[in-house]
mmCIF file of C-alpha atoms in Angstrom:
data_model
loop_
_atom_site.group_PDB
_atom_site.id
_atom_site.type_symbol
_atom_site.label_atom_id
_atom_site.label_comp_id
_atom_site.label_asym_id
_atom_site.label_seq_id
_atom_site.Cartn_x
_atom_site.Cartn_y
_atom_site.Cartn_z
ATOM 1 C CA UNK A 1 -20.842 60.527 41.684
ATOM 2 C CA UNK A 2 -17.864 59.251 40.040
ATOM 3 C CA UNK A 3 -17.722 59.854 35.495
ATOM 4 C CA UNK A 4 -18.843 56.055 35.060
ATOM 5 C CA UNK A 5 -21.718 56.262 37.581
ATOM 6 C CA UNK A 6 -23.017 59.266 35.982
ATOM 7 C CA UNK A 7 -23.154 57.488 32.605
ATOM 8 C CA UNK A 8 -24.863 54.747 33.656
ATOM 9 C CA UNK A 9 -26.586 52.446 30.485
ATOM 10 C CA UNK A 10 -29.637 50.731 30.825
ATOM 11 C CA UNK A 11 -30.473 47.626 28.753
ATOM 12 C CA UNK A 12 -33.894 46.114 28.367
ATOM 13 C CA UNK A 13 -34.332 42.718 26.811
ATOM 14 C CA UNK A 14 -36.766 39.916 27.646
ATOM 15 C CA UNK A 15 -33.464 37.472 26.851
ATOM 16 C CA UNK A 16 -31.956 36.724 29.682
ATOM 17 C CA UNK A 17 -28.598 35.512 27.465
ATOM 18 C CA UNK A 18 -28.763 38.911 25.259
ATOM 19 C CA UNK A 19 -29.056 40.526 28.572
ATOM 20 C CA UNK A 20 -25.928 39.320 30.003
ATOM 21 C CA UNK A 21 -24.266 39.454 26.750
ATOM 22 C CA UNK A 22 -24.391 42.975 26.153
ATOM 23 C CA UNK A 23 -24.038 44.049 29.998
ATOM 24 C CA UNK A 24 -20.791 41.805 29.358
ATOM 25 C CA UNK A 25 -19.520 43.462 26.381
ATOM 26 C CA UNK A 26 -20.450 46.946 27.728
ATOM 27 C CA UNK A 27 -18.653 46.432 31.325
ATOM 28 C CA UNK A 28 -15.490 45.480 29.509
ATOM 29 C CA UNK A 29 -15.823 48.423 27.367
ATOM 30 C CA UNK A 30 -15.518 50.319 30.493
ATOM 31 C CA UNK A 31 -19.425 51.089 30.890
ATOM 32 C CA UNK A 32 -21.597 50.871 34.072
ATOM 33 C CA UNK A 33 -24.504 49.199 33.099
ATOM 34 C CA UNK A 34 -28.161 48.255 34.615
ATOM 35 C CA UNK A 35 -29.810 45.647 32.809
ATOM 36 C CA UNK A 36 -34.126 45.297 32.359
ATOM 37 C CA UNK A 37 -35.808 41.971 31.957
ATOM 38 C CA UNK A 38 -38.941 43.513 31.167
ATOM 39 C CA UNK A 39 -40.573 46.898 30.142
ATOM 40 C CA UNK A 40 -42.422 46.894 32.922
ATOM 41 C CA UNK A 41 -39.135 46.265 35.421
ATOM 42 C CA UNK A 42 -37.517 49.325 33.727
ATOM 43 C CA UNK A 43 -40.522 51.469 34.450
ATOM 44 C CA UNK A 44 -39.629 50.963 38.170
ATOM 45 C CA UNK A 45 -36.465 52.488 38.136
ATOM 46 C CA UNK A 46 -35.158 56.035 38.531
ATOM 47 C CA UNK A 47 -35.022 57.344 34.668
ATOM 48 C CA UNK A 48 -33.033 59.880 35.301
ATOM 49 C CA UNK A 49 -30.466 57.906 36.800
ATOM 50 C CA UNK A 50 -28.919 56.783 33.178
ATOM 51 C CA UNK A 51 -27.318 58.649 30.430
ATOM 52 C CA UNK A 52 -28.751 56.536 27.905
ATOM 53 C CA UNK A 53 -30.720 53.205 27.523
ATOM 54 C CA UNK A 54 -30.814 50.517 24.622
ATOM 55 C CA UNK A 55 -33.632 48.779 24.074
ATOM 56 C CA UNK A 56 -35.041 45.916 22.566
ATOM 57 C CA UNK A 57 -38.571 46.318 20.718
ATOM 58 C CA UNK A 58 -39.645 42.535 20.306
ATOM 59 C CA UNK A 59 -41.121 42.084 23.931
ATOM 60 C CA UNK A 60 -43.864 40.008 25.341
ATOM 61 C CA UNK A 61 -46.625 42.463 27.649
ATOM 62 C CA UNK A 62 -44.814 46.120 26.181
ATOM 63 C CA UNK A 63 -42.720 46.555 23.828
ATOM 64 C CA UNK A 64 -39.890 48.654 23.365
ATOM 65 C CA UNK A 65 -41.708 51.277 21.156
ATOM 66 C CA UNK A 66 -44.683 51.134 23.672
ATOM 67 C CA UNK A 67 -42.281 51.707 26.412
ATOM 68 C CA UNK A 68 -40.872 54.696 24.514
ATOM 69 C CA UNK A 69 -44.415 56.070 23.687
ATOM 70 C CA UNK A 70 -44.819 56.223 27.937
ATOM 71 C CA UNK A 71 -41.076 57.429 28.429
ATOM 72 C CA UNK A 72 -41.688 60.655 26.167
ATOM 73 C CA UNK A 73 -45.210 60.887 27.681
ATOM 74 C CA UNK A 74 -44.172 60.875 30.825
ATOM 75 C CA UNK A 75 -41.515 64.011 30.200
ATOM 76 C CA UNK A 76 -38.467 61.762 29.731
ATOM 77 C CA UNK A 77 -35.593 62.531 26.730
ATOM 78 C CA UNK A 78 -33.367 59.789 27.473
ATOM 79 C CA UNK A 79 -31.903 58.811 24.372
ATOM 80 C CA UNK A 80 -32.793 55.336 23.402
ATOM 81 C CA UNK A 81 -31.450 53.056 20.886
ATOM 82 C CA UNK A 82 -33.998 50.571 20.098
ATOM 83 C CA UNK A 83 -32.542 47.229 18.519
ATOM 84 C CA UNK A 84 -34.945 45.187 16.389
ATOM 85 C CA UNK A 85 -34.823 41.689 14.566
ATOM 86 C CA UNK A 86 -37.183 43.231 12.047
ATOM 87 C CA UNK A 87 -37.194 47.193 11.462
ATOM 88 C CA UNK A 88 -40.105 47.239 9.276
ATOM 89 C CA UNK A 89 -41.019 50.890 8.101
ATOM 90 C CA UNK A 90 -43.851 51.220 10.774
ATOM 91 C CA UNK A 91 -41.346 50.430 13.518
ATOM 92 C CA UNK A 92 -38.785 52.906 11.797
ATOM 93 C CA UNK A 93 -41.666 55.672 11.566
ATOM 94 C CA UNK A 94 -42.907 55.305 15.136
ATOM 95 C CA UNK A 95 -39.211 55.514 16.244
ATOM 96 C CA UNK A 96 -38.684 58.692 14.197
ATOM 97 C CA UNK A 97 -41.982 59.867 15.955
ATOM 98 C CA UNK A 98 -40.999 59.103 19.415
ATOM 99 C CA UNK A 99 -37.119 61.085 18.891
ATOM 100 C CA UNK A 100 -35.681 57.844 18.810
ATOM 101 C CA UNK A 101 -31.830 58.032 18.159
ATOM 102 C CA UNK A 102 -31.325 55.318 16.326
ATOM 103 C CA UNK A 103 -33.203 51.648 15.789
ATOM 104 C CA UNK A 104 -30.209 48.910 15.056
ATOM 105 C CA UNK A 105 -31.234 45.263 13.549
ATOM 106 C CA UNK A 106 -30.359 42.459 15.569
ATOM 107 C CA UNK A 107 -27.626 41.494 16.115
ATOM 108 C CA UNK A 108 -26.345 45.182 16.332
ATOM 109 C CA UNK A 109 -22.949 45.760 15.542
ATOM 110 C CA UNK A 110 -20.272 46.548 18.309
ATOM 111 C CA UNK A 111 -19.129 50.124 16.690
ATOM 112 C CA UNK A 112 -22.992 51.515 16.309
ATOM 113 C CA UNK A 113 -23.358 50.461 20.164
ATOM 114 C CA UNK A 114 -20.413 52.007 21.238
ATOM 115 C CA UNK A 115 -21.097 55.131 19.262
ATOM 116 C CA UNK A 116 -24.223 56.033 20.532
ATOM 117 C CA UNK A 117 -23.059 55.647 24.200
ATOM 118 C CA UNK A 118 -19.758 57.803 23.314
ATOM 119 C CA UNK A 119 -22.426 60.385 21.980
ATOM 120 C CA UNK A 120 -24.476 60.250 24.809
ATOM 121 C CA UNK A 121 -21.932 60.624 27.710
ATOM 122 C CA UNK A 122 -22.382 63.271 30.096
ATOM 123 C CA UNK B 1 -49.637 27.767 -1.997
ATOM 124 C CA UNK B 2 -50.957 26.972 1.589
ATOM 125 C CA UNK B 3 -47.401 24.840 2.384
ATOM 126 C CA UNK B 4 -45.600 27.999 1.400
ATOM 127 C CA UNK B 5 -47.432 30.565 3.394
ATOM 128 C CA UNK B 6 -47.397 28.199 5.919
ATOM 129 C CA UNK B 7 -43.674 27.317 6.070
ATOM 130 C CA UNK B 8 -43.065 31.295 5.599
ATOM 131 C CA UNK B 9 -44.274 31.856 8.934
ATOM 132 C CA UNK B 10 -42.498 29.144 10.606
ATOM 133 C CA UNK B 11 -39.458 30.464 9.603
ATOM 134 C CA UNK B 12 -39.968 34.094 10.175
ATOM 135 C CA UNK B 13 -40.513 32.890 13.589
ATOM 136 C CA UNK B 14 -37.356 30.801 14.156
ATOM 137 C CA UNK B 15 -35.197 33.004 12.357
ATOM 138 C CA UNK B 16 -36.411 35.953 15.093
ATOM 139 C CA UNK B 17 -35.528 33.212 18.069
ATOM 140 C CA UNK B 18 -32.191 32.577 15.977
ATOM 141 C CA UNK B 19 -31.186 35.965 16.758
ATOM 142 C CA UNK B 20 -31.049 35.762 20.240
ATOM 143 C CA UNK B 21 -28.151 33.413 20.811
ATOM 144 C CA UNK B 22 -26.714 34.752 17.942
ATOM 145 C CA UNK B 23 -26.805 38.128 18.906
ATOM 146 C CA UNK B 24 -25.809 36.979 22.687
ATOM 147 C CA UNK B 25 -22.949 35.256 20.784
ATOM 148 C CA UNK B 26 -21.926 38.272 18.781
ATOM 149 C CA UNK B 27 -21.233 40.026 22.225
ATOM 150 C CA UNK B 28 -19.407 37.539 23.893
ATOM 151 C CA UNK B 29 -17.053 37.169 20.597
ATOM 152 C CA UNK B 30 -16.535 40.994 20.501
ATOM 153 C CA UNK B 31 -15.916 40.998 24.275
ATOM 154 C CA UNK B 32 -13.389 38.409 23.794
ATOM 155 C CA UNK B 33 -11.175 40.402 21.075
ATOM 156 C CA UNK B 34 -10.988 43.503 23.720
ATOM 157 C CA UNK B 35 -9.627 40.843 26.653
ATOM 158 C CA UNK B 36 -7.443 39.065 24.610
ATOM 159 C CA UNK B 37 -5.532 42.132 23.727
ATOM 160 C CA UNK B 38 -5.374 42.838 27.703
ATOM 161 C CA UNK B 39 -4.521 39.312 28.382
ATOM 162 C CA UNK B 40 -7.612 38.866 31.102
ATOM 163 C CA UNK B 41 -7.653 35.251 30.328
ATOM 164 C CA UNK B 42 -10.487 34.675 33.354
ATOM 165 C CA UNK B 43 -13.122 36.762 31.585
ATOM 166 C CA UNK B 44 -12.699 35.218 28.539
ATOM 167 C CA UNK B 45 -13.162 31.901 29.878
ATOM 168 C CA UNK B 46 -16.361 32.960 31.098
ATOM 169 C CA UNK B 47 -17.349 34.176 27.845
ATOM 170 C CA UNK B 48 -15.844 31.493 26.062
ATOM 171 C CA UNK B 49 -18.173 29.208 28.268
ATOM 172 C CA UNK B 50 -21.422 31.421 27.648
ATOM 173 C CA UNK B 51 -20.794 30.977 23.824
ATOM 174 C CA UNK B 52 -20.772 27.430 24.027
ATOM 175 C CA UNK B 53 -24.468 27.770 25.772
ATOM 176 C CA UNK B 54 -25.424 29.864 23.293
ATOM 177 C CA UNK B 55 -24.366 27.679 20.692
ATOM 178 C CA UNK B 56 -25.847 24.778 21.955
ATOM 179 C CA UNK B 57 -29.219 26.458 22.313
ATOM 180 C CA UNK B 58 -28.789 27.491 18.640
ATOM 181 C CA UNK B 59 -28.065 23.792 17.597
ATOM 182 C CA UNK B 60 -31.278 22.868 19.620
ATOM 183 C CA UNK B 61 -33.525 25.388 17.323
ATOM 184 C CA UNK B 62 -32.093 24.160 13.862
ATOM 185 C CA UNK B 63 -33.341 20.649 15.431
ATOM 186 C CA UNK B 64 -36.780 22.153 15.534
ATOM 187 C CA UNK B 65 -36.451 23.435 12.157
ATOM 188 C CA UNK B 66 -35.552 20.351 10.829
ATOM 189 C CA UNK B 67 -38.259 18.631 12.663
ATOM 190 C CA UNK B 68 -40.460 20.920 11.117
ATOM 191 C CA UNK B 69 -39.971 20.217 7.862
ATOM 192 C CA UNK B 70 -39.580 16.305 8.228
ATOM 193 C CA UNK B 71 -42.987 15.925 9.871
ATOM 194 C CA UNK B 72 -45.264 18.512 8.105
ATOM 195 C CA UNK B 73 -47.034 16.449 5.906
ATOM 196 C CA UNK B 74 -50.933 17.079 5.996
ATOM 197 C CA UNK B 75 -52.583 13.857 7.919
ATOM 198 C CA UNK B 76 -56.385 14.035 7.819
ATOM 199 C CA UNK B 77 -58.436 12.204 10.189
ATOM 200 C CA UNK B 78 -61.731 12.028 11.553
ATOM 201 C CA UNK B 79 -61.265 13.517 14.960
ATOM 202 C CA UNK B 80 -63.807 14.408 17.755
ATOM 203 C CA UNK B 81 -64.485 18.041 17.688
ATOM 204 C CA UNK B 82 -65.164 18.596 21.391
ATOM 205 C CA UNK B 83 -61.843 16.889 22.321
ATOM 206 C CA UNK B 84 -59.567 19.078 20.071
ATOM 207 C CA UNK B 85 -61.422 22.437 20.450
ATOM 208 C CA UNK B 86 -60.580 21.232 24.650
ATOM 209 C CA UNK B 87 -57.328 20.903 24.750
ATOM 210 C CA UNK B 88 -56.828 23.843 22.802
ATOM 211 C CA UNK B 89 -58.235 25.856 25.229
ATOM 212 C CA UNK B 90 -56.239 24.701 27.921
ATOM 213 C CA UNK B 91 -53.324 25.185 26.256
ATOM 214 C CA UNK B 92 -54.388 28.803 26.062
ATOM 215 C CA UNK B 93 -55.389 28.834 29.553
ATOM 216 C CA UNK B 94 -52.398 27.870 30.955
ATOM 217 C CA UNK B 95 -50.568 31.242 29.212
ATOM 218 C CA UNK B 96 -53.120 33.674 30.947
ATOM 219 C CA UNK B 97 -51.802 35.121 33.951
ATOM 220 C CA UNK B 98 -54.786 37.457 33.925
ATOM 221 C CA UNK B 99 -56.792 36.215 36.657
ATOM 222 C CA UNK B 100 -59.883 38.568 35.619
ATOM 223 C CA UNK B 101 -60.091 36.928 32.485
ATOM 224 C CA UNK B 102 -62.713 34.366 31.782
ATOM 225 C CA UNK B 103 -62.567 31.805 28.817
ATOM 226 C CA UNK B 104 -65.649 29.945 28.389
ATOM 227 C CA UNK B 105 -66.705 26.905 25.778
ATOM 228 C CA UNK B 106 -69.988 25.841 24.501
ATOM 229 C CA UNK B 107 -70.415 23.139 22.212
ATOM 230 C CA UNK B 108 -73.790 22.587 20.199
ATOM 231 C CA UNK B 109 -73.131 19.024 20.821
ATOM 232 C CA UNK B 110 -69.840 16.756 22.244
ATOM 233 C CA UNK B 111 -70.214 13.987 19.484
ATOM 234 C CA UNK B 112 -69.154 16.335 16.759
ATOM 235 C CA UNK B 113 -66.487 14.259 14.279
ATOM 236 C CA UNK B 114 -64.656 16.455 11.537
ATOM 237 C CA UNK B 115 -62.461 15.499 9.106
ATOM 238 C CA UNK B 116 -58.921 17.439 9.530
ATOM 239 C CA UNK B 117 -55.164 17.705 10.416
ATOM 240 C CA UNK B 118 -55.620 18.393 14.146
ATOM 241 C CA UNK B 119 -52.356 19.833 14.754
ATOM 242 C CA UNK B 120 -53.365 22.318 11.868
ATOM 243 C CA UNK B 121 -56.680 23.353 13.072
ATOM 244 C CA UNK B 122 -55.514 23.597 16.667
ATOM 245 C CA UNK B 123 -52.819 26.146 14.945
ATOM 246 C CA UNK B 124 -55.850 27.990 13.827
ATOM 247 C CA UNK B 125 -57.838 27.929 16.809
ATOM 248 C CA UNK B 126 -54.991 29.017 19.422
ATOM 249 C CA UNK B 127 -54.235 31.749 16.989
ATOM 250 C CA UNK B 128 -57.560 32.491 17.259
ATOM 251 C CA UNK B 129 -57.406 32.453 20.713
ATOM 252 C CA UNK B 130 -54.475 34.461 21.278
ATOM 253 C CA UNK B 131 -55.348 37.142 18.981
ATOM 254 C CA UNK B 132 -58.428 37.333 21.568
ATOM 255 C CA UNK B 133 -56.628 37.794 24.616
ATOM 256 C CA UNK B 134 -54.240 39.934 22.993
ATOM 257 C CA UNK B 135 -57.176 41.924 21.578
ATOM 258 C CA UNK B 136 -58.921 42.263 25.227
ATOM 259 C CA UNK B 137 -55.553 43.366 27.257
ATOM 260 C CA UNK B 138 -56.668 46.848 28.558
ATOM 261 C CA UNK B 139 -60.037 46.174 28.120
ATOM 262 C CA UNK B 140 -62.673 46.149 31.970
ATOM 263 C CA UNK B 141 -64.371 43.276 30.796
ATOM 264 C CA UNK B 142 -62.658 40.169 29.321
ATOM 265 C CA UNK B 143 -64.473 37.309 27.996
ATOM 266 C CA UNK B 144 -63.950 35.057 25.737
ATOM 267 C CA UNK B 145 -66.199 32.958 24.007
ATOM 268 C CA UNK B 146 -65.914 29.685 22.197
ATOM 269 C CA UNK B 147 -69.190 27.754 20.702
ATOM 270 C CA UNK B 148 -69.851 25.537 18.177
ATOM 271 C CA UNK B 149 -72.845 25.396 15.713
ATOM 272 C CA UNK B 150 -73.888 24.217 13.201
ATOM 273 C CA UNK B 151 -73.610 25.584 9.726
ATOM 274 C CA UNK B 152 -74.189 24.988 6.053
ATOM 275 C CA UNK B 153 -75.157 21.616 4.908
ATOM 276 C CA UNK B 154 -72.478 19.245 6.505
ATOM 277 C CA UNK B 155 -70.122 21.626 7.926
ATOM 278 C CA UNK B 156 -69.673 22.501 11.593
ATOM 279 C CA UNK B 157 -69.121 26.327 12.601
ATOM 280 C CA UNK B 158 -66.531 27.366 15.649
ATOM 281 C CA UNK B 159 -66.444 30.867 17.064
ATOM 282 C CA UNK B 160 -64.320 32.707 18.605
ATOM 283 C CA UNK B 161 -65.705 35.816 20.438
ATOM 284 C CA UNK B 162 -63.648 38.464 22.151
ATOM 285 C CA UNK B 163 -64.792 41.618 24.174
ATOM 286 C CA UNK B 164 -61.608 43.901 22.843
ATOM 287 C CA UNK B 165 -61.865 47.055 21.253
ATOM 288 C CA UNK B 166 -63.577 45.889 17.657
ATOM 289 C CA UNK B 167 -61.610 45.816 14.210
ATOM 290 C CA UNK B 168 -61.775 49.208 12.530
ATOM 291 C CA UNK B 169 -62.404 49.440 8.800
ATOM 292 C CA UNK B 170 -59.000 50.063 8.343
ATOM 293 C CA UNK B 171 -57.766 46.857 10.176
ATOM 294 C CA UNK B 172 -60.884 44.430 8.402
ATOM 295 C CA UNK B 173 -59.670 45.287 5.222
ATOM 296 C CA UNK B 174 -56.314 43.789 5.906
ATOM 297 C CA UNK B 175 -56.704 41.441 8.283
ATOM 298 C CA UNK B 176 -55.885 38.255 6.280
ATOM 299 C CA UNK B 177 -52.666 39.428 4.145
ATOM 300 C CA UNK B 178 -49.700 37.878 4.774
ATOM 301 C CA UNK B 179 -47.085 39.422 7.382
ATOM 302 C CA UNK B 180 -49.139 41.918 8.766
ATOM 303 C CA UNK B 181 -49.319 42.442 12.320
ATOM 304 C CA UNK B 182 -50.497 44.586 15.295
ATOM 305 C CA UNK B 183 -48.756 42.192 17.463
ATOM 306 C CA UNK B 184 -45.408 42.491 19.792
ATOM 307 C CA UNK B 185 -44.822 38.915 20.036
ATOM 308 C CA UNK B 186 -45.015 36.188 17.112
ATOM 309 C CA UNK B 187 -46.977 33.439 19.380
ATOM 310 C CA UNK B 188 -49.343 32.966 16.568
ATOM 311 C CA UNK B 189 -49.218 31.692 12.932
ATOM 312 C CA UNK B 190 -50.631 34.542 11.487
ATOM 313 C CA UNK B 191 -54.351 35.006 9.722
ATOM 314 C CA UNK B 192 -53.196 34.700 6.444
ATOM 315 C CA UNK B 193 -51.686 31.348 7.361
ATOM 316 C CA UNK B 194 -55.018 30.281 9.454
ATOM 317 C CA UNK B 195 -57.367 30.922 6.624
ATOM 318 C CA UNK B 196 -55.124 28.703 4.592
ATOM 319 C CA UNK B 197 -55.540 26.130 6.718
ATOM 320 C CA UNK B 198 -59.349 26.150 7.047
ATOM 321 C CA UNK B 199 -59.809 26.658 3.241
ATOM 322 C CA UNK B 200 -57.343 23.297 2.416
ATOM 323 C CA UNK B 201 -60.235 21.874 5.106
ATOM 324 C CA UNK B 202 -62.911 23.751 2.494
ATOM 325 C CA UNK B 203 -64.275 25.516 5.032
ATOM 326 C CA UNK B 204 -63.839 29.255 5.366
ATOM 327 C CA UNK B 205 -62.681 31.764 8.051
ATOM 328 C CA UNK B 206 -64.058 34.922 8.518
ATOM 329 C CA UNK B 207 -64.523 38.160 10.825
ATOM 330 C CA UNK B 208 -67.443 39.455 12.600
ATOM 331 C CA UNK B 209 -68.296 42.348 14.831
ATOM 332 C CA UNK B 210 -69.664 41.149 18.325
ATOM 333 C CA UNK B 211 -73.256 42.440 19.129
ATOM 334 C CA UNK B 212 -71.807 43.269 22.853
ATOM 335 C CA UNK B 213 -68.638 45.008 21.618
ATOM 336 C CA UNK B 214 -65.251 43.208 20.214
ATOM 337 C CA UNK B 215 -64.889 40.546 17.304
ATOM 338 C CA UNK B 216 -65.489 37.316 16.813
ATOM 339 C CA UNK B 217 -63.834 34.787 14.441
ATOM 340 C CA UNK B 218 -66.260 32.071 12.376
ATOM 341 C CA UNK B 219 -64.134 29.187 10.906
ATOM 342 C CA UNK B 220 -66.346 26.516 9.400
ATOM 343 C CA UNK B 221 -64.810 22.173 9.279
ATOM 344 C CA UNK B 222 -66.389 19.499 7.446
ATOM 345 C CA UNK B 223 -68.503 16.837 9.533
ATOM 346 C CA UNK B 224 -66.424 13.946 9.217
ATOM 347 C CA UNK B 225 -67.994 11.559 6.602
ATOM 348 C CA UNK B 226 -70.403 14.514 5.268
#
């Protein structure tokens, strides 16, 4: 597996244009990247196939804390960024709960996405 | 007061559906810096394109804001109770994908005219509505129930029943403040906003547990000429 396979991102977001966006910006950063329409889409795929994944909370069905909750409850550590348009301090102490790296507000910046990929590359 | 509350809402919702494009813009833009400085001019014509979508879209949204605000004044009328409570049910029909979900109306009578802003009280009850599908998600049995009765002395009573889980005690006590939320998704107006509605109306809105397990929602209209 070559270095960029193995540090495969995964994005979920329910917008299909912040999808593509960031998959975009992330490819021409030099990143391999899978991207998630849905919670439930992610929840199909092989975890531990990515390095890291960055997720949006404000989802229709699950949402991106819910989707944590069953990622940690089903064993997994994969760090997760969660990007919100509205970190209120229940969202921020359910992150913190659920070993969350870090929770960005939307839009997130370039630098604090490319940080916490650099940081979690294998 | 209520216009406030009201208008809060709208725009906490618009400014969260703002933040898509311009979040999808923000990485396009930032992609565009990195292949300008390596001179990959096709990539950043795709970009460049996908920003102009994106800014469109955002355009399209202000619209609706401005609409918004244009055409919110209150417009009472005497309206047919039967007809509105309808079509707001199947409005909220047509979002359930959950086939074993049933949605039921009764009416105490079909030639029921109230006095109200339709659009408004429609707000209320597919808030109302949602809030009960939302409520009954992982529940085995989901039904809900929508009657009308009557009520006090010239007033007309709608309900709203739900099989979910209940309210706890800790829930009831805040279920009307403004900007709180169990929800993922901002498809409603909010309670606070609802029972601002139905108490401009002078009626009231309140919650109740269901004998057979969930909540149901009482909001009470004015009989048209009462």
């Amino acid at each position: 597996m070559s270095d960029a396979e193995q540090n495969m991102v995964a994005i979920v977001d329910d917008d299909v244009a912040v999808r593509d966006s960031l998959r975009f910006l992330l490819e021409v950063v030099g990143c391999t990247v899978e991207a998630f329409a849905s919670a439930a889409e992610f929840l199909q795929a092989n975890v531990q196939d990515f390095a890291c994944l960055i997720l949006d909370h404000h989802m229709p069905n699950m949402t991106g804390l819910q989707l944590a909750e069953r990622l940690r409850a089903d064993g997994s550590d994969i760090p997760i960024l969660l990007v919100t348009g509205s970190p209120s301090p229940a969202i921020v102490a359910r992150a913190a709960e659920l070993g969350i790296e870090r929770i960005l507000e939307k839009p997130p910046g370039e630098e604090d996405l490319i940080d916490f990929i650099n940081a979690n590359r294998s | 007061m209520q216009r406030l509350t009201e208008l809060g809402q709208v725009v906490s919702t618009l400014v969260h559906e703002v933040n898509q494009p311009l979040t999808a813009i923000s990485n396009y833009v930032n992609a565009c810096r990195r292949l300008v400085a390596t001179g990959d001019v096709e990539r950043t014509r795709v970009a460049l394109e996908r920003i102009a979508d994106q800014t469109d879209r955002t355009r399209e949204i202000v619209q609706r804001i401005r609409d918004f605000v244009m055409k919110r004044d209150v417009r009472m009328r005497t309206e047919n109770l039967s007809h509105v409570i309808d079509e707001t049910v199947a409005l909220a029909r047509s979002s359930v994908r959950d086939t074993g979900l049933t949605l039921g109306v009764q009416m105490d009578s079909n030639d029921v005219h109230v006095e109200i802003d339709r659009v408004q009280v429609q707000q209320v009850l597919f808030n109302l509505l949602r809030n009960g599908i939302e409520a009954m998600q992982d529940q085995p049995r989901r039904e809900l129930a929508v009657t009308t009765s009557r009520a006090e002395e010239g007033m007309v009573k709608i309900s709203v029943a739900d099989t979910g889980p209940g309210l706890s005690d800790k829930v009831r006590l805040r279920l009307f403040e403004p900007f709180v939320t169990t929800k993922a998704t901002g498809m409603g107006i909010g309670l606070s906003v609802c029972r601002a509605i139905v108490e401009a109306h002078r009626g009231r809105l309140w919650a109740d547990d269901n004998p057979g397990g969930g909540t149901v929602f009482h909001f009470t209209l004015r009989h048209a000429g009462a």
